[in-house]
Each structure stands twice: as C-alpha cells, then as structure tokens.
Amino acid sequence: EKMTGPVLATEDDPRITKVGKVLRATRLDELPQLFNVLKGDMSFVGPRPERPYFVEQFEKQYPSYKYRHNVKAGITGLAQVFGKYTTDVDDKLRLDLIYITNYSLWLDIKIILLTLKTIFIKEASSGVKREMELEELLKSLNYNVYSELGITKIDK
C-alpha cells in the first residue's frame, strides 16, 4: 500500500500470509477487535468500520453510505454473515442499511448465532448477489420481508 495507496481486500490478496489465510478463513482475525468492544468504541453487532480513505470515496459514490454512521461500528453484521471478504460494496451497504433500518436485540442475537455458524462451517457464508436471494435468506431467519420505497423491511 506504500506504492499504491489504500487497497480493498481481495480473495487472493497478496498481502495475506499463510497464517493470515487461516485466521481469515476462520474469521479469527476479528478477535482483536473485542478490545474495542470492551472499551466501548465498537459494538459487537453493526456495520464493519472502514478506513477513512474509503469512507470518503464511498460517501461520494453511494449517498446512502452516510447512514452507516447512525450506529456504532461492529465486529459482525448482516454483511459478514451473508457476505464474504470479497462481497462488493453495493451488497455490503445494502445489508448494512437493512440492519440499521431493522435494528433490534432479537436481530442482534440472530446475527451473533449466524456469526458462530460462519466461524465453524466454512460454507455458511457464501455471499449474496441478488435482492431475491437476500430476501430468501432473511425469510430463513423467520422474518417477514417486504420492500417499501426501495428499502427492505423486516417484520419481527
């Protein structure tokens, strides 16, 4: 990054060591952020924090990106349990906005349980590409899902 500037992570990121690949595959690379949760800087569930360089770029490209700042950043969220490291910004943002719009303690509990599943079952997080797939995934969590003014809503 010294020569290129900040770069988003990719599936075969050359910056990741062999040990890093194992930590990433099991999602254990996120454990150090528990200290941030204990300090109160982060929440356990919420949109993932992003580096300021990318926040600035994403806010220019995606006007609704600013709404991610309405809640504390988290270690895990819908974008982490239904996506992968390589899930594109559009899909991650859509999942983050669905979380923010439908925040509840019950949704947090479900996300935590799904996070544990993705840690122990590698295939549990296969990514989301289409709205229909996303709605089917949310329905699998026993949520009634509907779209209103382009925003996916969840009936608890």
Coordinates of C-alpha atoms in Angstrom, one line a residue:
E1 CA 0.0 0.0 0.0
K2 CA 3.0 2.3 0.3
M3 CA 3.2 2.5 -3.5
T4 CA -0.5 2.1 -4.4
G5 CA -2.3 3.8 -1.6
P6 CA -5.1 2.1 0.3
V7 CA -6.4 -1.0 -1.4
L8 CA -9.6 -3.1 -0.6
A9 CA -9.1 -6.7 0.3
T10 CA -9.5 -9.3 -2.4
E11 CA -10.0 -13.1 -2.2
D12 CA -6.4 -13.9 -3.1
D13 CA -4.9 -10.8 -1.5
P14 CA -1.1 -11.0 -1.8
R15 CA -0.7 -9.1 1.5
I16 CA -2.1 -12.0 3.4
T17 CA 0.4 -14.6 4.8
K18 CA -0.3 -18.3 5.2
V19 CA -1.2 -17.8 8.9
G20 CA -3.3 -14.9 7.9
K21 CA -5.3 -17.0 5.4
V22 CA -6.1 -19.5 8.2
L23 CA -7.2 -16.7 10.5
R24 CA -9.3 -15.1 7.8
A25 CA -10.9 -18.4 6.8
T26 CA -12.0 -19.0 10.4
R27 CA -12.7 -15.3 10.9
L28 CA -10.4 -15.3 13.9
D29 CA -8.6 -12.3 12.5
E30 CA -11.5 -10.2 14.0
L31 CA -10.9 -11.3 17.6
P32 CA -8.5 -8.4 18.5
Q33 CA -11.4 -6.0 17.9
L34 CA -13.1 -7.4 21.1
F35 CA -10.8 -4.9 22.9
N36 CA -12.6 -2.1 21.0
V37 CA -15.9 -3.5 22.1
L38 CA -14.8 -3.7 25.7
K39 CA -13.6 -0.1 25.5
G40 CA -17.0 1.0 24.1
D41 CA -15.5 2.1 20.8
M42 CA -17.4 -0.6 18.9
S43 CA -20.5 -2.7 19.2
F44 CA -20.4 -6.5 18.8
V45 CA -23.0 -6.2 16.0
G46 CA -23.1 -3.4 13.5
P47 CA -21.7 -2.3 10.2
R48 CA -17.9 -3.0 9.9
P49 CA -15.7 0.0 10.3
E50 CA -13.9 1.2 7.2
R51 CA -10.7 3.2 6.7
P52 CA -11.3 7.0 6.4
Y53 CA -9.9 7.0 2.8
F54 CA -12.6 4.5 1.7
V55 CA -15.3 6.2 3.7
E56 CA -14.7 9.4 1.8
Q57 CA -14.8 7.7 -1.5
F58 CA -17.9 5.6 -0.7
E59 CA -19.8 8.6 0.5
K60 CA -19.2 10.3 -2.8
Q61 CA -20.2 7.2 -4.8
Y62 CA -23.1 6.0 -2.6
P63 CA -25.1 8.8 -1.0
S64 CA -26.8 6.4 1.5
Y65 CA -23.4 5.3 2.8
K66 CA -23.5 8.1 5.4
Y67 CA -26.3 6.3 7.2
R68 CA -23.8 3.6 8.3
H69 CA -22.6 6.2 10.9
N70 CA -26.0 6.2 12.6
V71 CA -25.0 3.2 14.6
K72 CA -21.7 2.1 16.2
A73 CA -19.4 0.1 14.0
G74 CA -19.4 -3.6 14.9
I75 CA -17.3 -6.8 14.6
T76 CA -20.1 -8.6 12.8
G77 CA -23.3 -7.8 11.0
L78 CA -25.6 -9.0 8.2
A79 CA -22.8 -8.2 5.6
Q80 CA -20.5 -10.5 7.4
V81 CA -22.9 -13.5 7.9
F82 CA -24.4 -13.2 4.4
G83 CA -21.3 -12.0 2.6
K84 CA -17.7 -12.7 2.2
Y85 CA -14.5 -10.7 2.3
T86 CA -14.9 -10.2 -1.4
T87 CA -18.6 -9.2 -1.4
D88 CA -18.8 -5.9 -3.3
V89 CA -19.6 -2.6 -1.6
D90 CA -23.1 -2.4 -3.1
D91 CA -24.2 -5.6 -1.4
K92 CA -22.4 -4.9 1.9
L93 CA -24.0 -1.4 2.0
R94 CA -27.5 -2.9 1.3
L95 CA -27.1 -5.4 4.1
D96 CA -25.8 -2.7 6.5
L97 CA -28.8 -0.5 5.7
I98 CA -31.2 -3.4 6.2
Y99 CA -29.6 -3.9 9.6
I100 CA -29.8 -0.2 10.5
T101 CA -33.4 0.0 9.4
N102 CA -34.4 -3.1 11.3
Y103 CA -32.2 -3.0 14.4
S104 CA -33.4 -5.0 17.3
L105 CA -32.0 -7.0 20.1
W106 CA -33.5 -10.1 18.6
L107 CA -31.9 -9.4 15.2
D108 CA -28.5 -8.9 17.0
I109 CA -28.9 -12.3 18.7
K110 CA -29.7 -14.0 15.4
I111 CA -26.7 -12.3 13.8
I112 CA -24.4 -13.5 16.6
L113 CA -25.7 -17.1 16.2
L114 CA -25.2 -16.9 12.4
T115 CA -21.7 -15.5 13.0
L116 CA -20.8 -18.5 15.2
K117 CA -22.1 -20.7 12.3
T118 CA -19.9 -19.0 9.8
I119 CA -16.9 -19.5 12.0
F120 CA -17.4 -23.2 12.4
I121 CA -18.9 -24.0 9.0
K122 CA -16.8 -22.5 6.2
E123 CA -19.6 -22.8 3.6
A124 CA -22.1 -21.0 5.8
S125 CA -21.1 -17.6 4.3
S126 CA -21.3 -18.0 0.5
G127 CA -22.2 -14.4 -0.4
V128 CA -25.3 -12.6 -1.6
K129 CA -25.7 -11.2 -5.1
R130 CA -29.4 -10.5 -5.7
E131 CA -32.2 -8.9 -3.8
M132 CA -34.3 -12.1 -4.2
E133 CA -31.5 -14.2 -2.6
L134 CA -31.2 -11.8 0.2
E135 CA -34.9 -11.8 0.9
E136 CA -34.9 -15.6 0.9
L137 CA -32.0 -15.7 3.4
L138 CA -33.8 -13.3 5.7
K139 CA -37.0 -15.3 5.4
S140 CA -34.9 -18.3 6.5
L141 CA -34.4 -16.4 9.8
N142 CA -38.2 -16.4 10.2
Y143 CA -38.6 -12.8 9.3
N144 CA -41.4 -11.5 7.1
V145 CA -39.6 -9.4 4.5
Y146 CA -41.1 -6.8 2.2
S147 CA -39.8 -3.8 0.2
E148 CA -41.1 -0.3 0.7
L149 CA -39.7 2.6 -1.3
G150 CA -36.7 0.6 -2.3
I151 CA -35.8 -0.3 1.4
T152 CA -36.1 -3.9 2.5
K153 CA -38.0 -4.0 5.8
I154 CA -38.3 -6.9 8.2
D155 CA -41.4 -7.6 10.2
K156 CA -40.3 -9.1 13.6

